[in-house]
Coordinates of C-alpha atoms (C1' of nucleotides) in Angstrom, one line a residue:
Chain A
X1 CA 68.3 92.3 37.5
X2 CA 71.0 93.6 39.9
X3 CA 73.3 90.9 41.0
X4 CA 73.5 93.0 44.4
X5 CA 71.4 91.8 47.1
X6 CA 70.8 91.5 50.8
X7 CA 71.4 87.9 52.3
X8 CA 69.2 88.5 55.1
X9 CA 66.5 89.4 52.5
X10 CA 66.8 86.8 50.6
X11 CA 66.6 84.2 53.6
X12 CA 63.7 86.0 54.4
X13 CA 62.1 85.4 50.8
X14 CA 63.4 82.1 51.3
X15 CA 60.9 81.5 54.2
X16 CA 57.9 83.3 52.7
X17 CA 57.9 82.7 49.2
X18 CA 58.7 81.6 46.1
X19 CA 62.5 80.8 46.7
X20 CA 61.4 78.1 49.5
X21 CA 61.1 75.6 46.6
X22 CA 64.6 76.2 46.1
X23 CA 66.6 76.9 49.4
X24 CA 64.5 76.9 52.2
X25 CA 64.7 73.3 53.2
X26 CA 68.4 73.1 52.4
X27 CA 69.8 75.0 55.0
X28 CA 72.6 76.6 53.5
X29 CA 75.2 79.5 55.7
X30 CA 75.6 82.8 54.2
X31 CA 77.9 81.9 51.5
X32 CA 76.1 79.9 50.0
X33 CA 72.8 81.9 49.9
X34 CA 74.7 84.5 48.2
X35 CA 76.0 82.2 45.6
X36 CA 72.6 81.1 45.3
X37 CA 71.2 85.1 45.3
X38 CA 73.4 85.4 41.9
X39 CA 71.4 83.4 40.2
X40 CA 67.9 84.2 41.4
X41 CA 68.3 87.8 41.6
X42 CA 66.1 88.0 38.1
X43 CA 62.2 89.1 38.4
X44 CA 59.4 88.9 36.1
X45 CA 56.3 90.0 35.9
X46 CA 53.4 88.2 33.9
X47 CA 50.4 89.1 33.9
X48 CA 47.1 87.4 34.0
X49 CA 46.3 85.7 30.4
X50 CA 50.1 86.3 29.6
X51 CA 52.8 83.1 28.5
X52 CA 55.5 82.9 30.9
X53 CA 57.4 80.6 28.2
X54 CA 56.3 79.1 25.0
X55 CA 56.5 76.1 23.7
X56 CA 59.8 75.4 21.6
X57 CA 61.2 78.6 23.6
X58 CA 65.0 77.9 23.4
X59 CA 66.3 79.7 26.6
X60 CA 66.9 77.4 29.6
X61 CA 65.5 79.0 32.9
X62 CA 63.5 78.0 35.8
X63 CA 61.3 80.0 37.0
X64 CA 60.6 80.0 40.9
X65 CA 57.0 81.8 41.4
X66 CA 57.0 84.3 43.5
X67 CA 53.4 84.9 43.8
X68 CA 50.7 84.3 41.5
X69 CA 49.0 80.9 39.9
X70 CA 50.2 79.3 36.4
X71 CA 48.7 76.6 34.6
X72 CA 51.2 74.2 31.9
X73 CA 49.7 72.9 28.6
X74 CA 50.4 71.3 25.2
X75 CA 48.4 72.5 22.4
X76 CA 47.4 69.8 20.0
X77 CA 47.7 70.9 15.9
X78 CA 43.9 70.3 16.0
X79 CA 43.3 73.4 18.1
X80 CA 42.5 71.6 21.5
X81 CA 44.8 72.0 24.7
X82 CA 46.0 69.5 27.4
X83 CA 46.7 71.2 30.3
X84 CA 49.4 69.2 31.7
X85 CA 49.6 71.5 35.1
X86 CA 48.7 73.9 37.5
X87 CA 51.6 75.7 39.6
X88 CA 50.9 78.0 42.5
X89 CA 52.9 80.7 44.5
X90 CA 56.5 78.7 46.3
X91 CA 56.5 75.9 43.2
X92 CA 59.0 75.7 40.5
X93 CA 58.6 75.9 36.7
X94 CA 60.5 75.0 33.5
X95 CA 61.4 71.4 34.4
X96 CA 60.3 70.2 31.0
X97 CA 63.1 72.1 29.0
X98 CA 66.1 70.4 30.6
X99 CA 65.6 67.5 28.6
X100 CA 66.6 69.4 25.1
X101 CA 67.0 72.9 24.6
X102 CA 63.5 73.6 23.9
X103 CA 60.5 74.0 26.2
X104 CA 57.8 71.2 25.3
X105 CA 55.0 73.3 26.7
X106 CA 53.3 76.6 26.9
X107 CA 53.3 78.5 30.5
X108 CA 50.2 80.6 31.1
X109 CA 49.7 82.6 34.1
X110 CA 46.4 82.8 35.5
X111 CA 46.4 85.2 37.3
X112 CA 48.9 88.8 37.6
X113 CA 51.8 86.9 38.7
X114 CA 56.0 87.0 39.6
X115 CA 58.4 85.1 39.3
X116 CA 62.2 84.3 39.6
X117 CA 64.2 83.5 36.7
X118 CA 66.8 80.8 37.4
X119 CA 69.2 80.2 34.7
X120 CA 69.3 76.5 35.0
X121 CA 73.1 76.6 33.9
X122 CA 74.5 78.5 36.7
X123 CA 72.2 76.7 38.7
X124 CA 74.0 73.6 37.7
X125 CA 76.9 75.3 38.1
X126 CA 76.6 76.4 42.0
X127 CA 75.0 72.9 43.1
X128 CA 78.6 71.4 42.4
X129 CA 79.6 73.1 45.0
X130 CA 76.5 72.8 47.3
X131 CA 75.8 69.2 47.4
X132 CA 72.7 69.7 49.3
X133 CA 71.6 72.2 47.0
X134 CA 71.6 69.8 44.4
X135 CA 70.4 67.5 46.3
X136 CA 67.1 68.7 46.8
X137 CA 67.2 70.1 43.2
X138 CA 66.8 66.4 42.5
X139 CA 64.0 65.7 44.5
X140 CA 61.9 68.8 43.0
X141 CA 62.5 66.7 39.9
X142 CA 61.5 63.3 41.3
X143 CA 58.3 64.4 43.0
X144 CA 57.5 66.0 39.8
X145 CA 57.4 62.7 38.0
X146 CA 56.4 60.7 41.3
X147 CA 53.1 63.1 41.1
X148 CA 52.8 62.7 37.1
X149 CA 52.2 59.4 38.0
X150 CA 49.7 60.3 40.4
X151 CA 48.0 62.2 37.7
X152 CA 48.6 58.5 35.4
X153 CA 46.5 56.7 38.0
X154 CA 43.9 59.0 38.1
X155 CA 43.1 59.5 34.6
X156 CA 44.1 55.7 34.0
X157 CA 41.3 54.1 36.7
X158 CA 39.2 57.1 38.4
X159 CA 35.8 58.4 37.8
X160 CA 34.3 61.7 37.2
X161 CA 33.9 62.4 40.7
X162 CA 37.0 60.4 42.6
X163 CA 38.9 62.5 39.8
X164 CA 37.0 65.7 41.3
X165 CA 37.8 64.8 44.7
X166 CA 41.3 63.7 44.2
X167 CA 42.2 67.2 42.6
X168 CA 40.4 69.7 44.9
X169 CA 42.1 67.7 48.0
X170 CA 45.9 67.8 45.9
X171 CA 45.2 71.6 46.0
X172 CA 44.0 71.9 49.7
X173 CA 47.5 70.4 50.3
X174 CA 49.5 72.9 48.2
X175 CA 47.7 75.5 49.7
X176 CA 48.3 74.5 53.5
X177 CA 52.0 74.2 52.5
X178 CA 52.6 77.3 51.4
X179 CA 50.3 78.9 54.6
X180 CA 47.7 79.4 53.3
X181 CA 43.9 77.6 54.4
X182 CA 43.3 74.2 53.5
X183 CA 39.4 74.4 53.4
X184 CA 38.9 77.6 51.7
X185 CA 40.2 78.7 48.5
X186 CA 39.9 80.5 45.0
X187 CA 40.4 78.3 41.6
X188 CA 42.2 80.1 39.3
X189 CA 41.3 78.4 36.4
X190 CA 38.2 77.8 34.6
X191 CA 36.1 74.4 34.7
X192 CA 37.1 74.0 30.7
X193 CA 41.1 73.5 32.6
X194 CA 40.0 71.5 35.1
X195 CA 38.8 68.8 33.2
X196 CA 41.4 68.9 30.6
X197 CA 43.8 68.3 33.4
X198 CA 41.2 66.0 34.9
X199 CA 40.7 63.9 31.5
X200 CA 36.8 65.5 31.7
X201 CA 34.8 67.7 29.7
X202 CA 33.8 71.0 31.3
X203 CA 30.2 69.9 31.9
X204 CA 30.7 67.1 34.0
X205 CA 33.4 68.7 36.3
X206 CA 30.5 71.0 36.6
X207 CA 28.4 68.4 37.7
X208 CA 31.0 66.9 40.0
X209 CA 30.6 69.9 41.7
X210 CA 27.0 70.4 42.1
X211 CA 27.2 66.4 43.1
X212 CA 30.1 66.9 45.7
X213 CA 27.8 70.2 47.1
X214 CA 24.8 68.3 47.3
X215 CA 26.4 65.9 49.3
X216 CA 27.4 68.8 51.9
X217 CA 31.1 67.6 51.1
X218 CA 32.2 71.4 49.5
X219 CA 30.5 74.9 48.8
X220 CA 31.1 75.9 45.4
X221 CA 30.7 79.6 44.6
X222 CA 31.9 80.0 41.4
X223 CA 35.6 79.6 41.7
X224 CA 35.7 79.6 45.3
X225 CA 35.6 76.7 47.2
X226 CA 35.1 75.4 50.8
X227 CA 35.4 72.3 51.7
X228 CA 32.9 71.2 54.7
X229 CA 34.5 67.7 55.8
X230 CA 38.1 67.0 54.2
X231 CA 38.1 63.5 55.6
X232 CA 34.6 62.4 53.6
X233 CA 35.9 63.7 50.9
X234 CA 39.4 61.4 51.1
X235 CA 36.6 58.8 51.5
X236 CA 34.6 60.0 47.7
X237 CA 38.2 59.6 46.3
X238 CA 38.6 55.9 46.4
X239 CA 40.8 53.9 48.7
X240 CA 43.5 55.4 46.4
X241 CA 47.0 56.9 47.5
X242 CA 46.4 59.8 45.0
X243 CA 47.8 63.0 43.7
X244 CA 50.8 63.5 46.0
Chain B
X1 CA 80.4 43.4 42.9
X2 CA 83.9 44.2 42.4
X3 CA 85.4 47.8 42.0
X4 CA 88.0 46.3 39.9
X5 CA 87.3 46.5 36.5
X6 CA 88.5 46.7 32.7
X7 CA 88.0 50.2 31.0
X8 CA 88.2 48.7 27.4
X9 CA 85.4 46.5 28.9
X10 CA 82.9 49.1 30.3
X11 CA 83.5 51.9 27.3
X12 CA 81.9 48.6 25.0
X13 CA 79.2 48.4 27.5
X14 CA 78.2 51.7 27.7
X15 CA 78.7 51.5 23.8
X16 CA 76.1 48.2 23.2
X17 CA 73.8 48.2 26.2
X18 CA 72.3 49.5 29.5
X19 CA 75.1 52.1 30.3
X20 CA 74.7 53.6 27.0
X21 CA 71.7 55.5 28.9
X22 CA 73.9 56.7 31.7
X23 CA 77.3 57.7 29.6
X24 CA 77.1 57.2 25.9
X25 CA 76.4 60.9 24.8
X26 CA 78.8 62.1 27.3
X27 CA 82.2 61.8 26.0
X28 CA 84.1 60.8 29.2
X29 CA 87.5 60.8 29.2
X30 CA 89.5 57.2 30.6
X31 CA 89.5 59.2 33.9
X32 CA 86.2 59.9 34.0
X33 CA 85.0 56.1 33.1
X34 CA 87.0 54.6 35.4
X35 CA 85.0 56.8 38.3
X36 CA 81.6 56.2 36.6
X37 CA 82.4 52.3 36.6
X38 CA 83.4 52.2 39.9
X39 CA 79.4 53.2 40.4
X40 CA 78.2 50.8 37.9
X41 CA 80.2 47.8 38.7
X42 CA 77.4 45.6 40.6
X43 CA 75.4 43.6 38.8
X44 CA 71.8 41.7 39.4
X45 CA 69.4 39.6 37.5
X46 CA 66.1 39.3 37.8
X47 CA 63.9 36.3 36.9
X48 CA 60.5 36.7 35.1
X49 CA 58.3 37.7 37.5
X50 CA 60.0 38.8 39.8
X51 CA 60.5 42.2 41.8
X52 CA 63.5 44.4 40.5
X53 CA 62.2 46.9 44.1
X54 CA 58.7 46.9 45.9
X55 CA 57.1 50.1 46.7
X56 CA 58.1 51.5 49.8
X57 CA 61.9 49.8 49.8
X58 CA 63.6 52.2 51.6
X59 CA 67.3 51.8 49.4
X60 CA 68.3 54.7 47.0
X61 CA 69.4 52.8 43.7
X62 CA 68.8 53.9 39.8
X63 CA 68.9 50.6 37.7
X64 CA 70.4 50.6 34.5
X65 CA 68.6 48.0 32.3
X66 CA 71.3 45.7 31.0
X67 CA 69.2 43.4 29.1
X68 CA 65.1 42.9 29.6
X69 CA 62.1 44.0 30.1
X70 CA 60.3 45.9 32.8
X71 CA 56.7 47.2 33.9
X72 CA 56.5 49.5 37.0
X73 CA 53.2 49.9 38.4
X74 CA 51.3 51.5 41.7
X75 CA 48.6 49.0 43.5
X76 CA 46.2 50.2 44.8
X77 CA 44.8 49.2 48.2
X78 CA 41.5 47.8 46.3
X79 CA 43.7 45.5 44.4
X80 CA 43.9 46.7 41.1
X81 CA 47.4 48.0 39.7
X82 CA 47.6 50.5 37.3
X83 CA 50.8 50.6 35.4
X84 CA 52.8 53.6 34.8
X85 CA 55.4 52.7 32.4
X86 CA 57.4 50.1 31.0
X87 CA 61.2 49.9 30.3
X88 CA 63.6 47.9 27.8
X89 CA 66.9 47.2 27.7
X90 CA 69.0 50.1 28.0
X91 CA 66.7 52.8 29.9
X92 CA 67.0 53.8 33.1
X93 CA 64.9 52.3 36.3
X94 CA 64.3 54.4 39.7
X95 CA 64.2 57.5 39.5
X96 CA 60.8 58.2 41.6
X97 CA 63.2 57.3 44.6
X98 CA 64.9 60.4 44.5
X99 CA 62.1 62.6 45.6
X100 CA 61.9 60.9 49.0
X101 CA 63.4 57.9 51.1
X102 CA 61.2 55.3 49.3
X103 CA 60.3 53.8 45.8
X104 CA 56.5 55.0 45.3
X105 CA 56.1 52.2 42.8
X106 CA 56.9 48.3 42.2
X107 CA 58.9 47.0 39.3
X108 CA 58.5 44.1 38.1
X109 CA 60.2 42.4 35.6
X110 CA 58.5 40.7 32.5
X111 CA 61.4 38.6 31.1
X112 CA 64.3 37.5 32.6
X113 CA 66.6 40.3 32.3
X114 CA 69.6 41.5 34.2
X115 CA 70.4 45.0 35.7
X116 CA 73.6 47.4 36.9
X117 CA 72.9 49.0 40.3
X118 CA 74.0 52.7 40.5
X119 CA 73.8 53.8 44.1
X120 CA 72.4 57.2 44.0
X121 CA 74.6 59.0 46.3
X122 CA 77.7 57.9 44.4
X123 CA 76.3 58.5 41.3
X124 CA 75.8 62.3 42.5
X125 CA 79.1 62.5 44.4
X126 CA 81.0 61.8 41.0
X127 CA 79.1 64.0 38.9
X128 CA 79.8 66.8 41.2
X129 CA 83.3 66.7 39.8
X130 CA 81.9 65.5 35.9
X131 CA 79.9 68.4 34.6
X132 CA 78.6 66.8 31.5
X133 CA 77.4 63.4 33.6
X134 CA 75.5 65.5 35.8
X135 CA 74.0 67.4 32.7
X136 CA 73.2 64.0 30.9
X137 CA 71.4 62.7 34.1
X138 CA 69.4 66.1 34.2
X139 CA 68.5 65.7 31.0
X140 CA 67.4 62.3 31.7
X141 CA 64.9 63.1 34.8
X142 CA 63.4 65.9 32.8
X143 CA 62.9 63.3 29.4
X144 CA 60.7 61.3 32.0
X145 CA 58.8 64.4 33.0
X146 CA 58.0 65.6 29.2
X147 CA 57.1 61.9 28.5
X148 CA 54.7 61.5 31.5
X149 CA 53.3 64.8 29.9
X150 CA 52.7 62.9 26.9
X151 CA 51.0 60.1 28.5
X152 CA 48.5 63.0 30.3
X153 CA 48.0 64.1 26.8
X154 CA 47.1 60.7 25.5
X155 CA 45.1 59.3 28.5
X156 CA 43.3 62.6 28.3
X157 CA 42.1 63.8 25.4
X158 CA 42.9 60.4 22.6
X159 CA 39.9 57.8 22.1
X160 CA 41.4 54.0 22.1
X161 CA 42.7 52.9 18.3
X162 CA 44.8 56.6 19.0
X163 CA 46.0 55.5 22.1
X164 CA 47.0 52.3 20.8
X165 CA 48.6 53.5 18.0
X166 CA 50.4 56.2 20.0
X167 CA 51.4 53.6 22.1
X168 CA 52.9 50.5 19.4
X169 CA 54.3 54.0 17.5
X170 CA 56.2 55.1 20.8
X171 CA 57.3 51.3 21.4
X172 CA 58.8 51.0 17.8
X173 CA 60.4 54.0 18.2
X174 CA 62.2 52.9 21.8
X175 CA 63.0 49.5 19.9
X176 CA 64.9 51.2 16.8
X177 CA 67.2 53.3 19.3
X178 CA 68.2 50.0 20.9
X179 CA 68.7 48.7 17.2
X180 CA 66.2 46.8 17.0
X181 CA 63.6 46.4 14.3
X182 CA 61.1 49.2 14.3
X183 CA 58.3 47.5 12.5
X184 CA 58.9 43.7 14.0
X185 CA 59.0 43.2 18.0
X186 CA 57.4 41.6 20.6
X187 CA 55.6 43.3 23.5
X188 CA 56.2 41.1 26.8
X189 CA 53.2 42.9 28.7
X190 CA 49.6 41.3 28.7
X191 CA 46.4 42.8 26.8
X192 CA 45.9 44.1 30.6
X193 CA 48.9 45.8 31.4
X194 CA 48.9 47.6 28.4
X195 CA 45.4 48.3 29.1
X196 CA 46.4 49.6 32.4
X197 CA 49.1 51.5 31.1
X198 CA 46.6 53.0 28.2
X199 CA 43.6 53.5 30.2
X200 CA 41.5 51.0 28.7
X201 CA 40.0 47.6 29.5
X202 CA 42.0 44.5 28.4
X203 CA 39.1 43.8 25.8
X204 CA 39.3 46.9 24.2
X205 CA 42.6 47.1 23.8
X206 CA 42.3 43.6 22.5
X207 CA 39.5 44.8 20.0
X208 CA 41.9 48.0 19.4
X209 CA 44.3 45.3 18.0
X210 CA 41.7 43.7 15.7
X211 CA 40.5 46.9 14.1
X212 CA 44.1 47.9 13.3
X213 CA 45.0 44.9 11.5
X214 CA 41.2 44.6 9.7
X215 CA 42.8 47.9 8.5
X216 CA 46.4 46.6 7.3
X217 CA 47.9 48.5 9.5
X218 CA 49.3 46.0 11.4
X219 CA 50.0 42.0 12.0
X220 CA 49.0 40.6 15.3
X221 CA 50.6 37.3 16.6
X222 CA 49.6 37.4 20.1
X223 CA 52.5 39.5 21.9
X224 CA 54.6 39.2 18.3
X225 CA 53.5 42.7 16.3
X226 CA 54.5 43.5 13.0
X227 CA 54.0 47.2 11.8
X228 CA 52.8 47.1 7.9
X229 CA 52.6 50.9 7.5
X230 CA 54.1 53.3 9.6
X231 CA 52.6 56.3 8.5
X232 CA 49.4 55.5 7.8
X233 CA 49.3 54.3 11.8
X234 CA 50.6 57.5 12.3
X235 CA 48.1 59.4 11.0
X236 CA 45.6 56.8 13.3
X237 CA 47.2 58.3 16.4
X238 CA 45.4 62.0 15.1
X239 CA 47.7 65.0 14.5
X240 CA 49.1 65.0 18.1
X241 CA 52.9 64.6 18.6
X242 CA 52.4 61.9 20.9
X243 CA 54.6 59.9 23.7
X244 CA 58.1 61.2 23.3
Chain C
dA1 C1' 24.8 100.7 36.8
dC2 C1' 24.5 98.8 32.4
dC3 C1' 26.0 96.0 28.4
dG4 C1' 28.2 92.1 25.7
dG5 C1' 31.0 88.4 26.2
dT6 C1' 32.5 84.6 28.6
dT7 C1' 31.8 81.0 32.1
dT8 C1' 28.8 78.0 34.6
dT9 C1' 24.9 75.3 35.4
dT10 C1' 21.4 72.1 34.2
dG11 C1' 18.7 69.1 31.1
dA12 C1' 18.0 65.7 27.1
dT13 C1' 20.2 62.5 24.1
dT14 C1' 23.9 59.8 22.2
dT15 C1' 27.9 56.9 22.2
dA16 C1' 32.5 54.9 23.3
dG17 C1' 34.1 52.0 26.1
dA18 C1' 33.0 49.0 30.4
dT19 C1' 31.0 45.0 31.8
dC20 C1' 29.3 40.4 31.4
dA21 C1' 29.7 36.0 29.1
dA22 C1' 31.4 32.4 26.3
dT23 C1' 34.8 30.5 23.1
dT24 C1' 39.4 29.8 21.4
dA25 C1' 44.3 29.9 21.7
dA26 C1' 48.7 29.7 24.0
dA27 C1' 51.8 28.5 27.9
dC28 C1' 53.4 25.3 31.1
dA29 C1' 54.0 21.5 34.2
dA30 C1' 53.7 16.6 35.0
Chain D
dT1 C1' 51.9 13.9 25.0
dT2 C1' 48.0 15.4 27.9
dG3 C1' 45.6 18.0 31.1
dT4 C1' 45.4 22.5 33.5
dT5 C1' 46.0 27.2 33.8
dT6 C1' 46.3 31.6 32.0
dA7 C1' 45.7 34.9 28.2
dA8 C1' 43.2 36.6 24.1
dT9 C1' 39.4 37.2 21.1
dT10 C1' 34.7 38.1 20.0
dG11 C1' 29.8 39.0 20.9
dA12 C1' 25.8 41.2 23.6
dT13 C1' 24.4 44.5 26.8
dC14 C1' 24.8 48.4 29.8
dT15 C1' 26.5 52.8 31.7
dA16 C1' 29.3 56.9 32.6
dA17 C1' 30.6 60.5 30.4
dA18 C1' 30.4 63.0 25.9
dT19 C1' 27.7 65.8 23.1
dC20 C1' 24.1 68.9 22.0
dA21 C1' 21.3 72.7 23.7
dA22 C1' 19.5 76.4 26.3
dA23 C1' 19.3 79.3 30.3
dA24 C1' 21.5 81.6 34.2
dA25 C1' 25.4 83.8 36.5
dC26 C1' 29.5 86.3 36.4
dC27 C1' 33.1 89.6 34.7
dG28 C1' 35.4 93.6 32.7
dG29 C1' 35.0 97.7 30.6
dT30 C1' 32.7 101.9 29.9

DNA sequence: ACCGGTTTTTGATTTAGATCAATTAAACAA
DNA sequence: TTGTTTAATTGATCTAAATCAAAAACCGGT
């Protein structure tokens, strides 16, 4: 809450965690961190089951996650939910509300969770006079919709399986980034998310799983998975370039 | 090409076609226009068919679509192309350049039409010292975001007359901002490309098409489509608020 | 450690949409 | 105009994934 912070703290947050998104690869002298300190100095804990941000939520903010796991979804008038996305410790939340004042989906974390709010007008504000600042706030955006249409191709043209693949080696790679192992790792969410995100029902994500263990490609023990031979498993996922 | 240009001339552009994207609901002042056309000035047509950018151009351009038609699509290395959007007169072009130093997709453009190139770097450079333009284009990246979440929504939980219907509902809608007729237009894409775009074979959408007009929802004259009731195709798409 | 609810797995059956195939219609060039 | 190519429609069949169903594993709270 305090708008009085240590610089050398926050470039060390900057290289561990959830204000990397933001700063890390920027490279910005002390000034300019502690411009940029003003504005994420606001935590938040969530915890697991709780919304980070609801749908038609009229407050602008971003939230940077400091630890924890989140997953992004619509909710039909019918009752069903899309989850549009997951979003893990170091990534950056709240894109969707820029484009009117109101958020257009629900944020749920998935596990106990932090975060940094980031009032995306002072934000705005401070990248005028950090052009590499906003710079790279530009490309967070543009990956986001270069991977959306990641996610387009795969629910447009993949089957069960490549779909199965695709995702579980889109989340080795997010985990590797942030330091953590890419062939080991706990799924926050439950198989009825994964295959809304995946265009699938819950059983046969299931099955893509026992199908993917048989084949000694992964371990699957309940939400933690191992994966035994990431390169046969790029192979299951089609010649495609997907889920950057 | 030129930087020299008429202000009269480009504040009725941005007024009745493609810059009405970039700096219509800004309220520039002459100052301010003068910059933004200095950004704006160079001009390109494209013949049916042909590439606006291929994927992996290395050159960091936003197109403003001054007249035409556009589909932008990913190929795979197995041949097949899945589409991930298509863009009218008036919308902005390349934006999934921004996130690194190459396009990740091809557009290609499905009528003759004719563009405005907007050189990234400049466009950022003057909106450092134009708040409101550097709101507007934020605003802009995030709208894309929010409607690739729609399409997630669609191509993941919505069974093919939905989809379709989401689809001619979210075209007649793009039409009537342009003002254009909302019930009367004609879709330059082929049964495949929509089908790409939709998730669905070209024969199903083409059967799609024959089961909404059996139902009177709709006229079909080959790529000429004529909406007889829009709300009962509404309530076709299901209760979902689909494709912003 | 036990209990009640949720989540996951696996099997049997059904179905929407893919695939295969053939006809018709439109677009285009000579 | 005519012939040629490309696009669209419609029908018959097949299949991947949805749906229905039931058992097994896991989790959180006491």
């Amino acid at each position: 809450m305090s708008t009085n912070f240590d610089i050398a703290q926050l470039r060390s947050s900057c290289a561990t965690c959830s204000l990397r998104e933001l700063c890390l690869p920027v490279g910005l002298n002390d000034q300019e961190v502690h411009l940029l300190g003003e504005v994420v100095s606001h935590k938040r804990k969530i915890r697991r089951g709780g919304y980070l941000y609801h749908t038609s939520t009229k407050f602008q903010t971003l939230y940077a996650i400091k630890s924890g796991f989140f997953k992004t979804c619509i909710l039909e008038e019918d009752g069903r939910q899309q989850v549009t996305g997951f979003h893990m410790t170091g990534e950056l939340l709240g894109l969707d509300a820029i484009s009117g004042d109101l958020h257009t989906c629900d944020a749920i974390a998935l596990e106990n969770s932090e975060v940094c709010e980031i009032p995306f007008a002072k934000l705005e504000e401070i990248s005028r006079t950090i052009p590499s600042l906003m710079r790279h706030f530009h490309r967070i955006m543009s990956r986001e919709i270069v991977r959306d249409h990641s996610i387009m191709l795969l629910l447009g043209s993949m089957k069960a399986e490549e779909r199965l693949a695709s995702f579980l080696l889109n989340m080795s790679r997010r985990f590797a980034i942030r330091g953590y192992s890419e062939t080991s790792f706990i799924l926050r969410m439950t198989r009825e998310e994964i295959g809304s995100y995946l265009g699938l029902k819950l059983e046969t994500v299931s099955r893509a799983f026992s199908k993917l263990q048989h084949e000694t490609l992964i371990t699957v023990n309940n939400k933690h998975i191992q994966i035994l031979d990431l390169d046969r498993l790029k192979l299951k996922m089609g010649n495609t370039s997907c889920l950057t």
